[in-house]
XYZ file of C-alpha atoms in Angstrom:
558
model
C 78.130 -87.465 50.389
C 80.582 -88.376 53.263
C 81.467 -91.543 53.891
C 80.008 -91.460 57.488
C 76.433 -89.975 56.257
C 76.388 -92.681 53.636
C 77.059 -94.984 56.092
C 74.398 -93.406 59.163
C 71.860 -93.637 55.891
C 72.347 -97.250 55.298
C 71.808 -98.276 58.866
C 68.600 -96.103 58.873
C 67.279 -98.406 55.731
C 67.938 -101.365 57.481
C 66.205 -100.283 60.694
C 63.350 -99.258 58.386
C 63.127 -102.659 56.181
C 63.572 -104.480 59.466
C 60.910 -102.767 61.346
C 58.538 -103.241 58.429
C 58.877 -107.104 58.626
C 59.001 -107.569 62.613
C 55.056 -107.688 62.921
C 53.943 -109.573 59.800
C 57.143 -112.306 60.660
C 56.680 -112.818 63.903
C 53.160 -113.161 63.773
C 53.270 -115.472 60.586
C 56.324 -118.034 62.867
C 53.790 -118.030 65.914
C 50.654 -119.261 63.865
C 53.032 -121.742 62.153
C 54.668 -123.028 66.053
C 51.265 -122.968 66.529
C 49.099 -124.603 64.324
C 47.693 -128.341 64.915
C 47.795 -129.008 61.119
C 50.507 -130.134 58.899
C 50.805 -130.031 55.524
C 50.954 -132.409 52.599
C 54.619 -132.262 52.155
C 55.323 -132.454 55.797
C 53.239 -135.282 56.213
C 55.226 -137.021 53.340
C 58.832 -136.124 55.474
C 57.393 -137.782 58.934
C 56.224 -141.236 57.268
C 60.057 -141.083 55.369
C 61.987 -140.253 59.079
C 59.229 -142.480 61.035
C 58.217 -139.728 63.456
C 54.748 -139.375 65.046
C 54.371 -135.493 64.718
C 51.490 -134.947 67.104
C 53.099 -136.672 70.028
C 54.316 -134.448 72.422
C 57.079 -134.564 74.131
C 58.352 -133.665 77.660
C 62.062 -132.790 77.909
C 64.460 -135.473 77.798
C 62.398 -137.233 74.547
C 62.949 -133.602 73.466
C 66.536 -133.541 73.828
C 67.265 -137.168 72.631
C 65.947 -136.176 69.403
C 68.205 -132.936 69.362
C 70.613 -134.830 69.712
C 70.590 -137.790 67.866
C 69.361 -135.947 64.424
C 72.238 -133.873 65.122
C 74.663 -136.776 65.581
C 73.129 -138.226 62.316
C 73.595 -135.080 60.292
C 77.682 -135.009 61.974
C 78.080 -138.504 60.781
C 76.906 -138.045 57.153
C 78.823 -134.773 56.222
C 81.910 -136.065 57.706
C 81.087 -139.726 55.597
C 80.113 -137.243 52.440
C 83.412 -135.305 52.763
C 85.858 -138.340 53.188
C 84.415 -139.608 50.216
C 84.459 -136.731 48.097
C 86.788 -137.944 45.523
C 84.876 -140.487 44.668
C 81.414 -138.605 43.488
C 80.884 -136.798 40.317
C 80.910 -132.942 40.735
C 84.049 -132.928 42.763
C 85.707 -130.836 40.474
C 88.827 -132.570 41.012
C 89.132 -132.203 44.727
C 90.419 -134.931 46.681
C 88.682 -136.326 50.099
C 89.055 -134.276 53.183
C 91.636 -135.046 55.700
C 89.749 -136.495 58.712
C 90.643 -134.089 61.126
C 89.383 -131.032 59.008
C 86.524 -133.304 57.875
C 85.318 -133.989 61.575
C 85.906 -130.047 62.392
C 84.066 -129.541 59.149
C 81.044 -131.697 60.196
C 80.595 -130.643 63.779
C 80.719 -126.811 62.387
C 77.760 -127.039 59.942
C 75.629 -129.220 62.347
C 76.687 -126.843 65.150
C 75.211 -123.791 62.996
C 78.994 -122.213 63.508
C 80.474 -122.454 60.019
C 83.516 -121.997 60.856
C 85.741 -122.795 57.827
C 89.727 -123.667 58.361
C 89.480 -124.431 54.474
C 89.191 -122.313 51.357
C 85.655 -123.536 50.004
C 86.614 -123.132 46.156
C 89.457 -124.985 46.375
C 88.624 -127.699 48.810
C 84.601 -128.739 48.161
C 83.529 -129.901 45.427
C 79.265 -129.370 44.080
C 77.898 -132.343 45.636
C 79.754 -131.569 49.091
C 78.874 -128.174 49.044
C 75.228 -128.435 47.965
C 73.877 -131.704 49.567
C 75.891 -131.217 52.692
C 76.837 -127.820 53.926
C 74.026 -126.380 52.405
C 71.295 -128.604 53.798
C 73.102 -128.848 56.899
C 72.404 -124.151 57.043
C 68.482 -125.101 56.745
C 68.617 -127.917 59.646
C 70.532 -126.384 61.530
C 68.904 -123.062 61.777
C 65.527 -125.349 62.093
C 66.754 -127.069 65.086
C 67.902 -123.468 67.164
C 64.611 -122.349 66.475
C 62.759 -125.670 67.793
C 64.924 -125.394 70.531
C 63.650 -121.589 71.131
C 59.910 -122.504 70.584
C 60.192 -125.501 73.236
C 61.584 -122.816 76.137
C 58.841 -120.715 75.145
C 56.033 -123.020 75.543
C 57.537 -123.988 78.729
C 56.637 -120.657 79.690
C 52.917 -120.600 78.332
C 51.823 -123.946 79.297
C 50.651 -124.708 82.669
C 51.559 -128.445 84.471
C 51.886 -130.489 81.535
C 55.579 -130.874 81.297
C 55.179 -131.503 77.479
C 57.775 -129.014 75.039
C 55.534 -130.262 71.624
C 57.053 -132.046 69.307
C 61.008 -131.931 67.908
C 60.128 -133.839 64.070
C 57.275 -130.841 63.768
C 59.178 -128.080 65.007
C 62.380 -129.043 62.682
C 60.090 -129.399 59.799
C 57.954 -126.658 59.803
C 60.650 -124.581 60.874
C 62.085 -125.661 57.749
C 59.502 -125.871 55.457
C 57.501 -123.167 56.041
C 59.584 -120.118 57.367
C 63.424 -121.135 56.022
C 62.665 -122.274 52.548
C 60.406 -119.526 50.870
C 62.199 -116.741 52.643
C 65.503 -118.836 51.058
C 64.033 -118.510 47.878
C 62.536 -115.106 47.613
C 65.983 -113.981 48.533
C 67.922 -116.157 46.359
C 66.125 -114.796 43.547
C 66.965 -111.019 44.433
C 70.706 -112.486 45.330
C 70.915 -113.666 41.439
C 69.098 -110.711 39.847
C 71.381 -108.589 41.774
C 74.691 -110.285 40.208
C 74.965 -112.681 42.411
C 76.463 -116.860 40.671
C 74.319 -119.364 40.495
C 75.688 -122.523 38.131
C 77.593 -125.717 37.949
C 80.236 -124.626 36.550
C 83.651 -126.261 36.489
C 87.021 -124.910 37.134
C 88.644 -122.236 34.919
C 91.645 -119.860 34.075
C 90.874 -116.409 34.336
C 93.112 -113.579 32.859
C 94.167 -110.781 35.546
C 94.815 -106.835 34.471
C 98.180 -107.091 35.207
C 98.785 -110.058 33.449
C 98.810 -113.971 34.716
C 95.767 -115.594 35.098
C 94.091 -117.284 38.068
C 91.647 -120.165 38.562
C 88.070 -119.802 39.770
C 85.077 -121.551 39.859
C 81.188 -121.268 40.017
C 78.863 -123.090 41.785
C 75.313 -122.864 43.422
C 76.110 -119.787 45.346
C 73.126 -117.291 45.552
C 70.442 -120.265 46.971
C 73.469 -121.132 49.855
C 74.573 -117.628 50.079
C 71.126 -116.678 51.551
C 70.420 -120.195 54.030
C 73.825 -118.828 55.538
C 72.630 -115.443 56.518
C 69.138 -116.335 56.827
C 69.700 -119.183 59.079
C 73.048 -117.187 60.884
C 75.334 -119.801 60.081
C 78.232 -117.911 58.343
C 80.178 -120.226 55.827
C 80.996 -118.989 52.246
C 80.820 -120.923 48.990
C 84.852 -118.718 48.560
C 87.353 -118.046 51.229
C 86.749 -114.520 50.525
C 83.309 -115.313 52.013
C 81.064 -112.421 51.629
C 83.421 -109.789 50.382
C 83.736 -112.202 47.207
C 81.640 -110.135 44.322
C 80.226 -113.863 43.475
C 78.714 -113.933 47.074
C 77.931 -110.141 47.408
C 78.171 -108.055 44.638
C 77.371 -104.944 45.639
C 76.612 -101.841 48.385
C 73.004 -103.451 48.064
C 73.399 -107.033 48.297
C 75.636 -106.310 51.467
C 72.879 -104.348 53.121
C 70.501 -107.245 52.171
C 72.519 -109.499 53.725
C 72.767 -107.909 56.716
C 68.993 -107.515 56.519
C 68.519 -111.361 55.852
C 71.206 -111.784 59.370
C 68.982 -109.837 61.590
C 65.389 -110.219 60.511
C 64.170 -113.838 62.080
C 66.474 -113.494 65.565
C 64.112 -110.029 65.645
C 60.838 -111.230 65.029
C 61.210 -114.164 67.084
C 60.703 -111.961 70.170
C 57.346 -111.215 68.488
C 56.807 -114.381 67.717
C 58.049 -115.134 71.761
C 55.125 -112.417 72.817
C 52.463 -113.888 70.562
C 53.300 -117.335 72.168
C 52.931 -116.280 75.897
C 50.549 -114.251 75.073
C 51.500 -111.028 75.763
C 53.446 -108.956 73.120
C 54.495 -106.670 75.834
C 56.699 -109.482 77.135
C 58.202 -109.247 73.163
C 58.844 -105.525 73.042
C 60.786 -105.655 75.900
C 63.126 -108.299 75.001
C 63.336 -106.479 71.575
C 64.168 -103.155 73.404
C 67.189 -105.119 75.235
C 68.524 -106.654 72.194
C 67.851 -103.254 70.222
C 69.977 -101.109 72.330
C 73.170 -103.424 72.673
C 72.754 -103.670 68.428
C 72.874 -100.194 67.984
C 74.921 -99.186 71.062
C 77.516 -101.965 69.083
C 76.756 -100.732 65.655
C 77.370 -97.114 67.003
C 80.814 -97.777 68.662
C 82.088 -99.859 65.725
C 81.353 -97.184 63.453
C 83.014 -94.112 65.608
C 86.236 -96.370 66.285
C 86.812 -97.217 62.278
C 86.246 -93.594 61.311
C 88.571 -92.884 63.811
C 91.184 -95.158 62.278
C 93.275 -95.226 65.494
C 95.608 -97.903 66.369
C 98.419 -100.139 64.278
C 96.225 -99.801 60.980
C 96.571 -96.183 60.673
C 100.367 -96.914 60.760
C 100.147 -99.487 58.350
C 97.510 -98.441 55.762
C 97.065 -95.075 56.149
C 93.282 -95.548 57.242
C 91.000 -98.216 58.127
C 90.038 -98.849 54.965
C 92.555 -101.513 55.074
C 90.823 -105.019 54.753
C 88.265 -103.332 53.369
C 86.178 -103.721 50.028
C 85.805 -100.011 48.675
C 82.759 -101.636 47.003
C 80.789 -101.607 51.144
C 83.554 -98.983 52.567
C 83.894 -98.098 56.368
C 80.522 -97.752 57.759
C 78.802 -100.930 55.642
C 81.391 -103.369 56.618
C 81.006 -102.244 60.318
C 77.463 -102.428 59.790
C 77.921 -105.849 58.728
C 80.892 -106.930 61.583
C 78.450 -105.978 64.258
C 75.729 -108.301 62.861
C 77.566 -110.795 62.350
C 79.333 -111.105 65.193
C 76.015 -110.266 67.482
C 74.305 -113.078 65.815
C 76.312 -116.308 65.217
C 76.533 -115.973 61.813
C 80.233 -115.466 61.071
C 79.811 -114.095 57.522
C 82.284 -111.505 56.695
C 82.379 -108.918 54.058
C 85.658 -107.203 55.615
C 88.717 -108.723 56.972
C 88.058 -109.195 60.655
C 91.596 -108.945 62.013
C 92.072 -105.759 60.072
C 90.069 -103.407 61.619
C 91.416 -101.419 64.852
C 92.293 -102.842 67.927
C 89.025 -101.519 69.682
C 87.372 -102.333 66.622
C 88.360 -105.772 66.902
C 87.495 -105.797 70.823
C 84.072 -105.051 70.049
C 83.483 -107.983 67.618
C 85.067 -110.248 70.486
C 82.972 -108.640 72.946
C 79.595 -109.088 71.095
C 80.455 -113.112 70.722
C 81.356 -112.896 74.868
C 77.825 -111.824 75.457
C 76.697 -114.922 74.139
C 75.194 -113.899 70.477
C 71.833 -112.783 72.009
C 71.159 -108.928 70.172
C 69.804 -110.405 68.341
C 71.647 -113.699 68.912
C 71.818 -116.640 65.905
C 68.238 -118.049 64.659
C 66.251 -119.387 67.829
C 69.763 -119.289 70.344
C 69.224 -115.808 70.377
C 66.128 -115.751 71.737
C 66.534 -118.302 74.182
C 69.760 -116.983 75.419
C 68.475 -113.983 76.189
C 65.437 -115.533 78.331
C 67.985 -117.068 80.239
C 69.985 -114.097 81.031
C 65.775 -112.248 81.526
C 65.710 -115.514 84.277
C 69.192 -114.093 85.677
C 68.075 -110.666 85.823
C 64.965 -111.635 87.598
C 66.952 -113.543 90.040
C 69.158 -110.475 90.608
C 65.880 -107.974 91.253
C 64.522 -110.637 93.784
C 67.571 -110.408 95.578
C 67.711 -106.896 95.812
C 64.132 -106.897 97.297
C 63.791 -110.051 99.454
C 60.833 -111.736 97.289
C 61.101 -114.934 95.315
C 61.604 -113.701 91.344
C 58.951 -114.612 89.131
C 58.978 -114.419 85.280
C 56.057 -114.767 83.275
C 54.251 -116.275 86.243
C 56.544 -118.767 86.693
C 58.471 -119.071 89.580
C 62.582 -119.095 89.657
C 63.089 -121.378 92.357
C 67.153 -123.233 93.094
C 66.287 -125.792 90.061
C 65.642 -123.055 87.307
C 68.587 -121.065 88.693
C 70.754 -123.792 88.766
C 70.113 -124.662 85.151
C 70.421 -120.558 84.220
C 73.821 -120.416 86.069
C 75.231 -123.450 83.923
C 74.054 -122.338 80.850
C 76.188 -119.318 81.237
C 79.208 -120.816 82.842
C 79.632 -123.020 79.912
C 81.073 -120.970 76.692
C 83.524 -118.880 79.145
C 84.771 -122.379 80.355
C 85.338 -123.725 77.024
C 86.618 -120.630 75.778
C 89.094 -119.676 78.578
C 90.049 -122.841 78.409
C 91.011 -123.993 75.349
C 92.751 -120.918 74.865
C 94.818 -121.176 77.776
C 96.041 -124.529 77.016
C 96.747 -123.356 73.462
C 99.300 -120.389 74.710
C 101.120 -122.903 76.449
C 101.539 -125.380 73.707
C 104.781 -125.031 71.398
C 102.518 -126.439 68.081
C 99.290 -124.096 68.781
C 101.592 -121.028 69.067
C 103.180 -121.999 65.928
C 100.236 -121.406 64.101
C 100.653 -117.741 64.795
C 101.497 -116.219 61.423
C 102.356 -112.819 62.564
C 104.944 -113.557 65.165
C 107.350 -110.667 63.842
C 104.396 -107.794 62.936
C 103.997 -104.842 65.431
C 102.204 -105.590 68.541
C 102.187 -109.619 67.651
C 101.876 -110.703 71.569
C 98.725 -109.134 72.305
C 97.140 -109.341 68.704
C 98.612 -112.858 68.502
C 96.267 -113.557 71.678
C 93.522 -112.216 70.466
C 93.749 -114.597 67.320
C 93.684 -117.248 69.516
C 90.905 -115.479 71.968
C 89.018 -114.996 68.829
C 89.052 -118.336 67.116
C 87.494 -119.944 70.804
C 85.427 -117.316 70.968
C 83.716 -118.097 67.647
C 84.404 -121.721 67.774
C 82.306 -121.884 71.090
C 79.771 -118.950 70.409
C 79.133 -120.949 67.513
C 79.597 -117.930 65.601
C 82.251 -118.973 62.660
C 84.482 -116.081 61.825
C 88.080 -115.436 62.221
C 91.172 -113.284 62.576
C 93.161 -113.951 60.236
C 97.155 -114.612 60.863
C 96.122 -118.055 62.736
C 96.628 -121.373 60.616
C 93.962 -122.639 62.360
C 93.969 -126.036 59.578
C 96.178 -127.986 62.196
C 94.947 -131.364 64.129
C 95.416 -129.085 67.595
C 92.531 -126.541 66.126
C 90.685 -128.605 63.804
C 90.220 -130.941 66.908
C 89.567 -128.924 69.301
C 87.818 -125.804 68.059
C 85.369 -128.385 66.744
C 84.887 -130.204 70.228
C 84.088 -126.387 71.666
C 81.697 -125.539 68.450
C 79.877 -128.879 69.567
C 79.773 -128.639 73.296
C 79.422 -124.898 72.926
C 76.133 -125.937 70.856
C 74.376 -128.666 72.491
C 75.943 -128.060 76.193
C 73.666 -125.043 76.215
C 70.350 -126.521 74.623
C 70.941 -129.546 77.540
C 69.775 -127.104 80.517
C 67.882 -124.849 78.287
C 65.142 -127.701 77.462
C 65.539 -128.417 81.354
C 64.785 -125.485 82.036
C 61.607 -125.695 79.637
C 60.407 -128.523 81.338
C 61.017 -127.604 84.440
C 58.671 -124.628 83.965
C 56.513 -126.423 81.898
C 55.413 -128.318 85.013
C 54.372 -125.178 87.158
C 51.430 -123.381 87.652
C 51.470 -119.907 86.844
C 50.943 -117.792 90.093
C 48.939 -114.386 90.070
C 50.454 -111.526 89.534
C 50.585 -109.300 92.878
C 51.465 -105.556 93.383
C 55.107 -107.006 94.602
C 55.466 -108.605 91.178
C 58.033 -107.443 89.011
C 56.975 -105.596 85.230
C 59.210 -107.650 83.193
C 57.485 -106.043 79.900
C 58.852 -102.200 81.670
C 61.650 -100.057 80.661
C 63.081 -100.864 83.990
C 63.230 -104.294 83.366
C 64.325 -103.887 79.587
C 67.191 -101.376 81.732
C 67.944 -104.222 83.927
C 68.383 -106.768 81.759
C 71.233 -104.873 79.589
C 73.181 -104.211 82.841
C 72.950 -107.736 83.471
C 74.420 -108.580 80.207
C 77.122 -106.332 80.041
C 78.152 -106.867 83.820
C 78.276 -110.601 83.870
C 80.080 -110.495 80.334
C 82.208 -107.733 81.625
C 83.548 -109.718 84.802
C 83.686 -113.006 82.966
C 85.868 -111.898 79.992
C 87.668 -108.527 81.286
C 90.918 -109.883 81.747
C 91.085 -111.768 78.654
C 90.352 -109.041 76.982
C 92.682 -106.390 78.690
C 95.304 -109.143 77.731
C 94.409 -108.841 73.943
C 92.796 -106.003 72.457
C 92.761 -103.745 74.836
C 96.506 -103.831 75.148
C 97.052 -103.342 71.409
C 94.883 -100.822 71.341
C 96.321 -98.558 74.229
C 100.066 -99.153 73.235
């Protein structure tokens, strides 16, 4: 079997496995959103925080909670990392420097995961299990509250009230995260994956020497990081280490586990507004981009064009042989269309249009599929900007989902996408004109260092405030100019966003839904579905096109 078919088959199984679970998923996280009951254990967890769970909540009691449970959970991993050396289960490790502890913190709360560490020899059990790994759950819990509260500003009718943030975090968490975490962390360790708390020790190498490694409880966090799209590995290796992903199957799993809730929340999104029609076409949008992606990735690696033919011979280089060409694009394209950040391959490695297209699916703001719950809302915003567009084009006030888009809702749309190309463009600016940031460029002297160099830089922003989590490598990016401020745009690339997004909830929350007329636009159409991927790929195209010519585009053509 070629290595193409093999790879064409393998992204045929996961469209299979994933259209299997869309209906029974989506429809099981829409009865659980919406269900007036609670149960025992989740009663237990609001009397311990204090929260009244059947309140509801209009927008700004909404956000406060965001936000200060978010604050709270940046506080105690950066308190739990400076005092690492102190608890049992360190393994040895010392505490955290403060700068890579507070880039550290405001990663995992940020659901980024970016990592300027290597995890086995940096965290010890404690750290890794009671704080990064709780923090993937949370985190994940809180994107998706934040996702159900725009949508029921959509289905409700002059209330103003989003629900309730304690109930949405919890049941997110209790009922959807945790037995999917454990069905799958099960089928992780059956398939070879670690699980143990094991200490450090000296392992013999073929060609002689020996190296250190350790264990640790990798299979149950291996899974909450795909599952919840948050991206950091228990190794540095991440998940091209065979303790993380041991196989062609796991890796295909994983992938599966990346993609499976940001799909069936746009069931979930249709069930809610009552109208799965609605869903489908927001599925169709994010469908095409992830295969039009998927598709392009995998003809520019076979191709092996560009510096890594020159260098390796193919573009198997960065590669595991274990996933070869087509599973690890497979996997870039998901994990760099959600904002997971996982990586099975090495990122900087693959060809210069190869790389380009990773950069380009964090530009469009992680929304086909998008991360766990900022997916889906992303993507209603840019369905709000494409309706805006269409009413333009024909005179008539847009509508969406029988809500109106007046100058308020607009207004909050427009700065919800202004916001990552700001702190992206930025920050990366500013870093290309400071002596210390370029220093961190490792590959000053390699062939076609100015424009790859760039996109190192372009790339770690990019992730940073996509809050995707993955890198190019050749950047020391464990320096206090990065550590600072790559966390600063992970954590007002995170919560900058959710600000006007639960604005935007409440602001439709409060409207009356007006009749649909024969002038009103079929948002649940092909045409729409057509209009919304333009929209996408125009406004990302404009916003990030020079950037991009700068970086990738110019490696790749010279």
């Amino acid at each position: 079997m070629s290595p193409f078919l093999a790879g064409v088959l393998q992204l045929t199984a996961l469209m299979v496995a994933l259209a299997l679970a869309y209906r029974p998923l989506g429809d099981y996280m829409a009865a659980v959103y919406a269900s007036p009951k609670h149960l025992r254990i989740e009663k237990i967890v609001y009397r311990c925080i204090g929260a009244h769970a059947d309140a509801e909540m209009r927008w700004p009691a909404y956000l406060r909670s965001v936000l200060a449970f978010s604050a709270v959970g940046v506080l105690l991993l950066y308190l739990l990392q400076r005092l690492q050396g102190d608890m049992p289960l360190s393994l040895g490790f010392a505490a955290i420097s403060p700068d890579q502890a507070f880039n550290t913190a405001a990663s995992f709360v940020a659901n980024t995961n970016w990592q300027s560490y290597s995890g086995e020899q940096a965290m010890g059990h404690v750290v890794q299990t009671a704080g990064l790994a709780v923090q993937n759950f949370v985190s994940a819990a809180t994107g998706m509250a934040v996702a159900i509260a725009l949508v029921r500003g959509f289905a409700r009718s002059r209330t103003g009230d989003l629900g309730n943030f304690w109930a949405d975090l919890v049941r997110g968490t209790v009922r959807v995260l945790l037995p999917i975490a454990v069905i799958g962390a099960l089928i992780l360790v059956a398939c070879g994956a670690v699980q143990n708390f094991s200490g450090i020790h000296e392992v013999g190498q073929f060609m002689g020497g020996s190296q250190q490694t350790n264990g640790g409880a990798v299979a149950s966090q291996e899974v909450i990081k795909e599952l919840g799209t948050n991206g950091g590995g228990y190794f540095n290796a991440n998940s091209a280490h065979p303790f993380e992903n041991p196989g062609a199957f796991t890796n295909l799993f994983e992938v599966f586990l990346i993609l499976v809730i940001p799909f069936a929340l746009t069931r979930t999104f249709g069930k809610l507004v009552g109208n799965v029609r609605q869903g489908y076409a927001i599925l169709a949008t994010m469908g095409v981009i992830w295969l039009g992606f998927t598709a392009l990735m995998m003809w520019t690696e076979f191709a092996h064009g560009g510096p890594a033919l020159q260098a390796a011979g193919a573009a198997m280089e960065g590669k595991e042989t274990r996933f070869g060409i087509g599973g690890s694009s497979i996997f870039s394209v998901a994990t760099t269309l959600t904002s997971t950040g996982a990586v099975d391959s090495f990122h900087s490695s693959f060809t210069a249009f190869g790389g380009g297209i990773q950069l380009l699916g964090m530009m469009l703001g992680e929304i086909a599929p998008g991360g766990v719950g900022s997916g889906l809302y992303g993507m209603l915003v840019m369905a709000i900007i494409a309706v805006f567009i269409a009413g333009l084009m024909v005179g008539r006030t847009p509508e969406y989902l029988g809500k109106k888009i007046g100058t308020r809702e607009i207004k909050l749309a427009a700065c919800y996408i202004l916001i990552t190309p700001t702190l992206v463009l930025g920050f990366t600016a500013v870093s290309m004109v400071l002596p210390d940031a370029l220093g961190s460029m490792l590959n000053t002297k390699a062939l076609g260092a100015g424009s790859h160099g760039f996109s190192e830089v372009l790339y770690a922003f990019t992730s940073g405030a996509n809050n995707n989590g993955s890198a190019f490598g050749g950047l020391n990016a464990n320096t206090p100019w990065y550590n600072t401020t790559i966390g600063l745009a992970m954590l007002l690339g995170r919560f900058l966003p959710m600000v006007f997004v639960l604005a935007l909830a409440g602001s439709l929350a409060e409207q009356k839904p007006v009749p649909e007329t024969a002038g009103t636009l079929r948002t649940e159409k092909p045409l729409f579905a057509g209009l919304l991927v333009g929209t996408i790929l125009i406004i990302t195209g404009l916003t990030y096109f020079p950037a991009l010519a700068l970086g990738p585009l110019a490696e790749g053509l010279s």
